[in-house]
Amino acid sequence: MKYYIGVDGGGTKTAYALFDENKNLIQLVKGPGSNHENYENGFDDAAPLIWQGINDLLAATGKQLSDISFTLMGLAGIDHPFQHDEMVKRLKDFGLTNFEIYNDGFIVVKAGSTGAAAIGYNCGTGTCCNAIDNDGKMFQLAGLGEFSGDIGNGHWIAMMTYKAIYDDVYLGLEKTAVTKMFYDEYGIENKEGFLAMVSKFEEENADPFIMRLIDFFFDAAKEGDKVVLDIIDMMASRGVALINAHLNTLNFTDETVEVVLSGSMHTKAFSQLYVDALIEKATKECKRNLKFIKLDQPPVTGCINWIMQQYA
């Protein structure tokens, strides 16, 4: 029996999975985020975390590194060849062999698609849109934050929700239902009290605050709030632009091109109105037949699919 390791490294957590040659998941362990861009010392901090996670997985299964035929990793922050080479060098220095590293957006493609070629569009903590065409060419769009105009992820939605309230109460622009939701939730009594809440974005545990803003956003969308619906239209338009760029740049020869949607902004029930808008707009504007697939399994499964297609 041959064994393989898949690693899905994100900004907040990393999944380490052991699979057998029949693609059965033997063991899954999780560790801290492994995106080198989130650490003060970059690769010098991130690489030891990945090495530790691999060893934790081996210890949990009673395996040795020599028992592993191949390891494939999808890591956030690996956006350019020099970043790939830096991480590879450090992991080789630890003693890891027979492995390859890609950006984590590419394992989404392999996790959700039925064939070898597809587009993967992820909106979770961050945004990225990756594709692999029928020639095996790989291309990544977005993933550079403001520098690549990334929108639609959770942090961006929370920021836009706060901005919508600011525009309402400070600039006297369009009224939005999220203002009352926010004021009622946090007992805000005046403009100054609202403005002071911006500091919560910078707290060490800002996630609950960000999630509540996201809740307000999608609750207001269900109520037909124009401000929020305009933002959703912006999100859908940006998504279509990313998908179209892949269709126009790469060589997709299948009659229908699969688009795998991943990340909580695409796969959770609360966001269905946005997903419907994305699909409707893409159907109208893209000059190809598209099949949208919501990823319903852990992205790390894309690692074993990829290994069996190319490396086993």
CSV table of C-alpha atoms in Angstrom, one decimal:
chain,number,residue,atom,x,y,z
A,1,MET,CA,0.0,0.0,0.0
A,2,LYS,CA,1.3,3.4,-0.9
A,3,TYR,CA,0.6,6.5,1.2
A,4,TYR,CA,0.4,10.2,0.3
A,5,ILE,CA,0.2,13.5,2.2
A,6,GLY,CA,-1.8,16.5,1.2
A,7,VAL,CA,-1.4,19.9,2.8
A,8,ASP,CA,-3.9,22.8,2.5
A,9,GLY,CA,-2.2,25.8,4.0
A,10,GLY,CA,-4.3,28.9,4.6
A,11,GLY,CA,-3.9,32.2,6.5
A,12,THR,CA,-5.6,31.0,9.7
A,13,LYS,CA,-5.2,27.2,9.7
A,14,THR,CA,-3.5,24.4,7.8
A,15,ALA,CA,-4.9,20.9,7.1
A,16,TYR,CA,-2.5,17.9,6.9
A,17,ALA,CA,-4.1,14.8,5.4
A,18,LEU,CA,-2.8,11.2,4.9
A,19,PHE,CA,-4.3,9.3,2.1
A,20,ASP,CA,-3.8,5.8,0.8
A,21,GLU,CA,-3.4,4.8,-2.9
A,22,ASN,CA,-7.2,4.3,-3.1
A,23,LYS,CA,-7.7,8.0,-2.2
A,24,ASN,CA,-9.1,7.0,1.2
A,25,LEU,CA,-8.5,9.6,3.9
A,26,ILE,CA,-6.6,7.9,6.7
A,27,GLN,CA,-6.0,10.8,9.1
A,28,LEU,CA,-6.5,14.6,9.2
A,29,VAL,CA,-4.8,16.9,11.6
A,30,LYS,CA,-4.9,20.7,11.7
A,31,GLY,CA,-2.4,23.4,12.7
A,32,PRO,CA,-1.9,27.1,12.6
A,33,GLY,CA,-1.9,29.1,9.4
A,34,SER,CA,1.1,28.7,7.2
A,35,ASN,CA,1.0,31.8,4.9
A,36,HIS,CA,4.5,33.2,5.2
A,37,GLU,CA,3.1,36.7,4.5
A,38,ASN,CA,1.4,36.7,7.9
A,39,TYR,CA,4.6,36.1,9.9
A,40,GLU,CA,7.2,38.6,10.9
A,41,ASN,CA,10.1,36.4,9.7
A,42,GLY,CA,8.2,35.2,6.6
A,43,PHE,CA,9.5,31.8,5.4
A,44,ASP,CA,11.7,31.3,8.5
A,45,ASP,CA,8.5,31.2,10.6
A,46,ALA,CA,6.2,29.4,8.2
A,47,ALA,CA,8.4,26.6,7.1
A,48,PRO,CA,9.0,25.1,10.6
A,49,LEU,CA,5.2,25.2,11.2
A,50,ILE,CA,4.6,23.1,8.1
A,51,TRP,CA,7.4,20.7,8.9
A,52,GLN,CA,5.9,20.3,12.4
A,53,GLY,CA,2.4,19.7,11.0
A,54,ILE,CA,3.8,17.0,8.7
A,55,ASN,CA,5.5,15.3,11.7
A,56,ASP,CA,2.4,15.6,13.8
A,57,LEU,CA,0.4,13.8,11.0
A,58,LEU,CA,3.1,11.1,10.8
A,59,ALA,CA,3.0,10.6,14.6
A,60,ALA,CA,-0.7,10.4,14.7
A,61,THR,CA,-0.7,7.6,12.1
A,62,GLY,CA,2.5,5.8,13.2
A,63,LYS,CA,4.1,6.4,9.8
A,64,GLN,CA,7.6,7.4,8.9
A,65,LEU,CA,8.5,9.9,6.3
A,66,SER,CA,10.0,7.0,4.3
A,67,ASP,CA,6.5,5.5,4.1
A,68,ILE,CA,5.2,8.5,2.1
A,69,SER,CA,5.5,8.2,-1.6
A,70,PHE,CA,4.6,11.8,-2.4
A,71,THR,CA,3.5,15.0,-0.7
A,72,LEU,CA,1.6,17.8,-2.5
A,73,MET,CA,0.9,21.1,-0.8
A,74,GLY,CA,-1.4,24.0,-1.7
A,75,LEU,CA,-0.1,27.0,0.3
A,76,ALA,CA,-1.5,30.5,0.5
A,77,GLY,CA,1.1,33.1,-0.3
A,78,ILE,CA,2.9,31.1,-2.9
A,79,ASP,CA,2.0,33.4,-5.7
A,80,HIS,CA,5.3,33.7,-7.6
A,81,PRO,CA,8.2,31.3,-8.5
A,82,PHE,CA,10.6,32.9,-6.1
A,83,GLN,CA,8.2,32.3,-3.2
A,84,HIS,CA,7.9,28.6,-4.3
A,85,ASP,CA,11.6,28.2,-4.5
A,86,GLU,CA,12.1,29.8,-1.0
A,87,MET,CA,9.7,27.4,0.6
A,88,VAL,CA,11.0,24.4,-1.2
A,89,LYS,CA,14.5,25.2,-0.1
A,90,ARG,CA,13.6,25.4,3.5
A,91,LEU,CA,11.5,22.2,3.5
A,92,LYS,CA,14.3,20.3,1.8
A,93,ASP,CA,16.7,21.5,4.5
A,94,PHE,CA,14.4,19.9,7.0
A,95,GLY,CA,14.7,16.6,5.1
A,96,LEU,CA,11.4,16.6,3.1
A,97,THR,CA,11.7,14.8,-0.2
A,98,ASN,CA,9.4,13.8,-3.1
A,99,PHE,CA,7.1,16.8,-2.8
A,100,GLU,CA,5.6,19.7,-4.8
A,101,ILE,CA,4.1,23.1,-3.8
A,102,TYR,CA,1.4,25.1,-5.5
A,103,ASN,CA,-0.7,28.1,-4.5
A,104,ASP,CA,-3.7,26.8,-2.5
A,105,GLY,CA,-6.1,28.1,-5.1
A,106,PHE,CA,-5.1,25.4,-7.5
A,107,ILE,CA,-6.0,22.6,-5.2
A,108,VAL,CA,-9.6,24.0,-5.1
A,109,VAL,CA,-9.7,23.3,-8.9
A,110,LYS,CA,-8.6,19.7,-8.3
A,111,ALA,CA,-10.9,19.2,-5.3
A,112,GLY,CA,-14.1,20.2,-7.1
A,113,SER,CA,-13.8,19.5,-10.8
A,114,THR,CA,-14.7,16.3,-12.5
A,115,GLY,CA,-11.8,16.6,-15.1
A,116,ALA,CA,-8.3,17.9,-15.3
A,117,ALA,CA,-9.3,21.4,-16.5
A,118,ALA,CA,-11.4,23.9,-14.6
A,119,ILE,CA,-11.5,27.4,-12.9
A,120,GLY,CA,-11.5,27.7,-9.2
A,121,TYR,CA,-12.9,30.9,-7.6
A,122,ASN,CA,-12.3,31.3,-3.9
A,123,CYS,CA,-13.8,33.9,-1.6
A,124,GLY,CA,-13.1,33.2,2.1
A,125,THR,CA,-10.7,35.1,4.3
A,126,GLY,CA,-9.1,36.3,1.0
A,127,THR,CA,-9.8,36.2,-2.7
A,128,CYS,CA,-8.1,34.2,-5.5
A,129,CYS,CA,-9.2,32.8,-8.8
A,130,ASN,CA,-7.0,30.0,-10.2
A,131,ALA,CA,-7.4,27.9,-13.3
A,132,ILE,CA,-5.8,24.9,-15.0
A,133,ASP,CA,-6.6,24.5,-18.7
A,134,ASN,CA,-6.6,21.4,-21.0
A,135,ASP,CA,-3.0,21.9,-21.9
A,136,GLY,CA,-2.1,21.8,-18.2
A,137,LYS,CA,-1.2,25.5,-18.1
A,138,MET,CA,-1.8,27.1,-14.7
A,139,PHE,CA,-2.7,30.7,-14.1
A,140,GLN,CA,-3.6,32.7,-11.0
A,141,LEU,CA,-5.6,35.9,-10.8
A,142,ALA,CA,-6.2,38.0,-7.6
A,143,GLY,CA,-4.6,37.1,-4.3
A,144,LEU,CA,-2.6,40.3,-3.9
A,145,GLY,CA,-5.2,42.2,-1.8
A,146,GLU,CA,-5.7,45.8,-2.8
A,147,PHE,CA,-2.9,45.5,-5.4
A,148,SER,CA,-5.0,43.1,-7.5
A,149,GLY,CA,-8.3,44.7,-6.6
A,150,ASP,CA,-9.5,41.7,-4.5
A,151,ILE,CA,-13.1,42.0,-3.4
A,152,GLY,CA,-15.9,39.6,-2.2
A,153,ASN,CA,-14.0,38.0,0.7
A,154,GLY,CA,-15.1,38.2,4.3
A,155,HIS,CA,-12.8,41.0,5.4
A,156,TRP,CA,-13.8,43.1,2.4
A,157,ILE,CA,-17.5,42.6,3.0
A,158,ALA,CA,-17.1,43.6,6.6
A,159,MET,CA,-15.2,46.7,5.6
A,160,MET,CA,-17.8,47.6,3.0
A,161,THR,CA,-20.6,47.1,5.5
A,162,TYR,CA,-18.8,49.5,7.9
A,163,LYS,CA,-18.3,52.0,5.1
A,164,ALA,CA,-22.0,51.8,4.1
A,165,ILE,CA,-22.9,52.8,7.7
A,166,TYR,CA,-20.3,55.6,7.6
A,167,ASP,CA,-21.7,57.0,4.3
A,168,ASP,CA,-25.2,56.9,5.8
A,169,VAL,CA,-24.6,58.5,9.2
A,170,TYR,CA,-21.6,60.8,8.4
A,171,LEU,CA,-22.1,61.8,4.8
A,172,GLY,CA,-25.8,61.6,4.6
A,173,LEU,CA,-25.7,59.4,1.5
A,174,GLU,CA,-28.1,56.5,0.9
A,175,LYS,CA,-29.8,55.0,3.9
A,176,THR,CA,-29.1,51.4,4.6
A,177,ALA,CA,-30.7,48.8,6.8
A,178,VAL,CA,-27.3,47.7,8.2
A,179,THR,CA,-27.1,51.0,10.2
A,180,LYS,CA,-30.0,50.1,12.5
A,181,MET,CA,-28.7,46.5,12.8
A,182,PHE,CA,-25.3,47.7,13.8
A,183,TYR,CA,-26.6,50.4,16.2
A,184,ASP,CA,-29.0,47.9,17.9
A,185,GLU,CA,-26.4,45.2,18.2
A,186,TYR,CA,-23.7,47.3,19.9
A,187,GLY,CA,-25.9,49.9,21.7
A,188,ILE,CA,-24.6,52.8,19.6
A,189,GLU,CA,-26.2,56.1,20.6
A,190,ASN,CA,-24.4,58.6,18.4
A,191,LYS,CA,-21.9,59.1,15.5
A,192,GLU,CA,-18.9,59.2,17.8
A,193,GLY,CA,-19.9,55.8,19.3
A,194,PHE,CA,-20.1,54.3,15.9
A,195,LEU,CA,-16.7,55.7,14.8
A,196,ALA,CA,-15.1,54.3,17.9
A,197,MET,CA,-16.1,50.8,16.8
A,198,VAL,CA,-13.6,50.9,14.0
A,199,SER,CA,-10.9,49.9,16.5
A,200,LYS,CA,-12.5,46.4,16.8
A,201,PHE,CA,-11.1,45.6,13.3
A,202,GLU,CA,-7.6,45.8,14.9
A,203,GLU,CA,-8.3,43.6,17.9
A,204,GLU,CA,-6.4,40.4,18.2
A,205,ASN,CA,-9.7,38.4,18.1
A,206,ALA,CA,-11.5,40.5,15.5
A,207,ASP,CA,-13.2,37.5,13.8
A,208,PRO,CA,-16.5,37.6,15.8
A,209,PHE,CA,-16.9,41.3,15.0
A,210,ILE,CA,-16.2,40.8,11.3
A,211,MET,CA,-18.7,37.9,11.2
A,212,ARG,CA,-21.4,40.0,12.7
A,213,LEU,CA,-20.9,42.6,10.0
A,214,ILE,CA,-21.1,39.9,7.4
A,215,ASP,CA,-24.4,38.7,9.0
A,216,PHE,CA,-25.8,42.2,8.8
A,217,PHE,CA,-24.7,42.5,5.2
A,218,PHE,CA,-26.5,39.4,4.0
A,219,ASP,CA,-29.5,40.0,6.2
A,220,ALA,CA,-29.9,43.4,4.6
A,221,ALA,CA,-29.6,41.8,1.2
A,222,LYS,CA,-32.5,39.5,1.9
A,223,GLU,CA,-34.5,42.6,2.9
A,224,GLY,CA,-33.7,44.1,-0.5
A,225,ASP,CA,-31.5,46.9,0.8
A,226,LYS,CA,-30.3,48.9,-2.2
A,227,VAL,CA,-26.9,49.8,-0.8
A,228,VAL,CA,-26.0,46.2,-0.1
A,229,LEU,CA,-27.5,44.9,-3.4
A,230,ASP,CA,-25.3,47.4,-5.3
A,231,ILE,CA,-22.3,46.0,-3.4
A,232,ILE,CA,-23.3,42.4,-4.3
A,233,ASP,CA,-23.6,43.5,-8.0
A,234,MET,CA,-20.0,44.8,-7.7
A,235,MET,CA,-18.9,41.5,-6.3
A,236,ALA,CA,-20.6,39.5,-9.0
A,237,SER,CA,-19.2,41.8,-11.7
A,238,ARG,CA,-15.6,41.3,-10.4
A,239,GLY,CA,-16.1,37.6,-10.2
A,240,VAL,CA,-17.3,37.5,-13.8
A,241,ALA,CA,-14.3,39.6,-14.9
A,242,LEU,CA,-11.9,37.1,-13.3
A,243,ILE,CA,-13.7,34.1,-14.8
A,244,ASN,CA,-13.8,35.7,-18.2
A,245,ALA,CA,-10.1,36.6,-18.0
A,246,HIS,CA,-9.2,32.9,-17.6
A,247,LEU,CA,-11.6,31.9,-20.4
A,248,ASN,CA,-9.9,34.4,-22.8
A,249,THR,CA,-6.4,33.6,-21.7
A,250,LEU,CA,-6.2,29.9,-21.4
A,251,ASN,CA,-7.1,27.0,-23.6
A,252,PHE,CA,-10.3,25.3,-22.4
A,253,THR,CA,-11.3,22.7,-25.0
A,254,ASP,CA,-14.3,21.1,-23.2
A,255,GLU,CA,-17.7,22.1,-24.4
A,256,THR,CA,-18.6,23.1,-20.8
A,257,VAL,CA,-16.1,24.7,-18.5
A,258,GLU,CA,-16.4,23.9,-14.8
A,259,VAL,CA,-16.1,26.7,-12.3
A,260,VAL,CA,-15.5,25.5,-8.7
A,261,LEU,CA,-16.7,27.9,-6.0
A,262,SER,CA,-15.0,27.7,-2.7
A,263,GLY,CA,-14.7,29.7,0.5
A,264,SER,CA,-17.4,30.6,3.0
A,265,MET,CA,-18.7,33.5,0.9
A,266,HIS,CA,-19.5,31.1,-1.9
A,267,THR,CA,-20.5,27.9,-0.1
A,268,LYS,CA,-22.5,29.0,3.0
A,269,ALA,CA,-26.3,29.2,2.8
A,270,PHE,CA,-26.4,32.9,3.9
A,271,SER,CA,-24.7,34.0,0.6
A,272,GLN,CA,-26.9,32.2,-1.9
A,273,LEU,CA,-28.4,35.5,-3.1
A,274,TYR,CA,-24.9,36.7,-4.1
A,275,VAL,CA,-24.0,33.3,-5.7
A,276,ASP,CA,-27.2,33.5,-7.7
A,277,ALA,CA,-26.2,37.0,-8.9
A,278,LEU,CA,-22.7,35.7,-9.9
A,279,ILE,CA,-24.1,32.8,-11.9
A,280,GLU,CA,-26.7,34.9,-13.6
A,281,LYS,CA,-24.3,37.5,-14.6
A,282,ALA,CA,-21.7,35.0,-15.8
A,283,THR,CA,-24.3,33.1,-17.8
A,284,LYS,CA,-25.2,36.4,-19.6
A,285,GLU,CA,-21.7,37.8,-20.1
A,286,CYS,CA,-19.3,34.8,-20.6
A,287,LYS,CA,-19.3,33.4,-24.1
A,288,ARG,CA,-18.8,29.8,-23.0
A,289,ASN,CA,-21.1,27.2,-21.4
A,290,LEU,CA,-20.3,27.2,-17.7
A,291,LYS,CA,-21.1,24.7,-15.0
A,292,PHE,CA,-20.8,26.0,-11.4
A,293,ILE,CA,-19.9,23.6,-8.7
A,294,LYS,CA,-20.0,24.5,-5.0
A,295,LEU,CA,-17.1,22.8,-3.2
A,296,ASP,CA,-18.7,20.4,-0.7
A,297,GLN,CA,-15.6,18.7,0.6
A,298,PRO,CA,-12.3,19.9,2.2
A,299,PRO,CA,-10.0,21.5,-0.4
A,300,VAL,CA,-7.2,19.2,0.8
A,301,THR,CA,-8.9,16.4,-1.1
A,302,GLY,CA,-7.6,18.3,-4.2
A,303,CYS,CA,-4.1,17.2,-3.2
A,304,ILE,CA,-4.8,13.5,-3.6
A,305,ASN,CA,-6.8,14.0,-6.8
A,306,TRP,CA,-3.8,15.8,-8.2
A,307,ILE,CA,-1.3,13.3,-7.0
A,308,MET,CA,-3.2,10.4,-8.6
A,309,GLN,CA,-3.6,12.3,-11.9
A,310,GLN,CA,0.0,13.4,-12.2
A,311,TYR,CA,2.5,12.1,-9.6
A,312,ALA,CA,1.4,8.6,-8.5
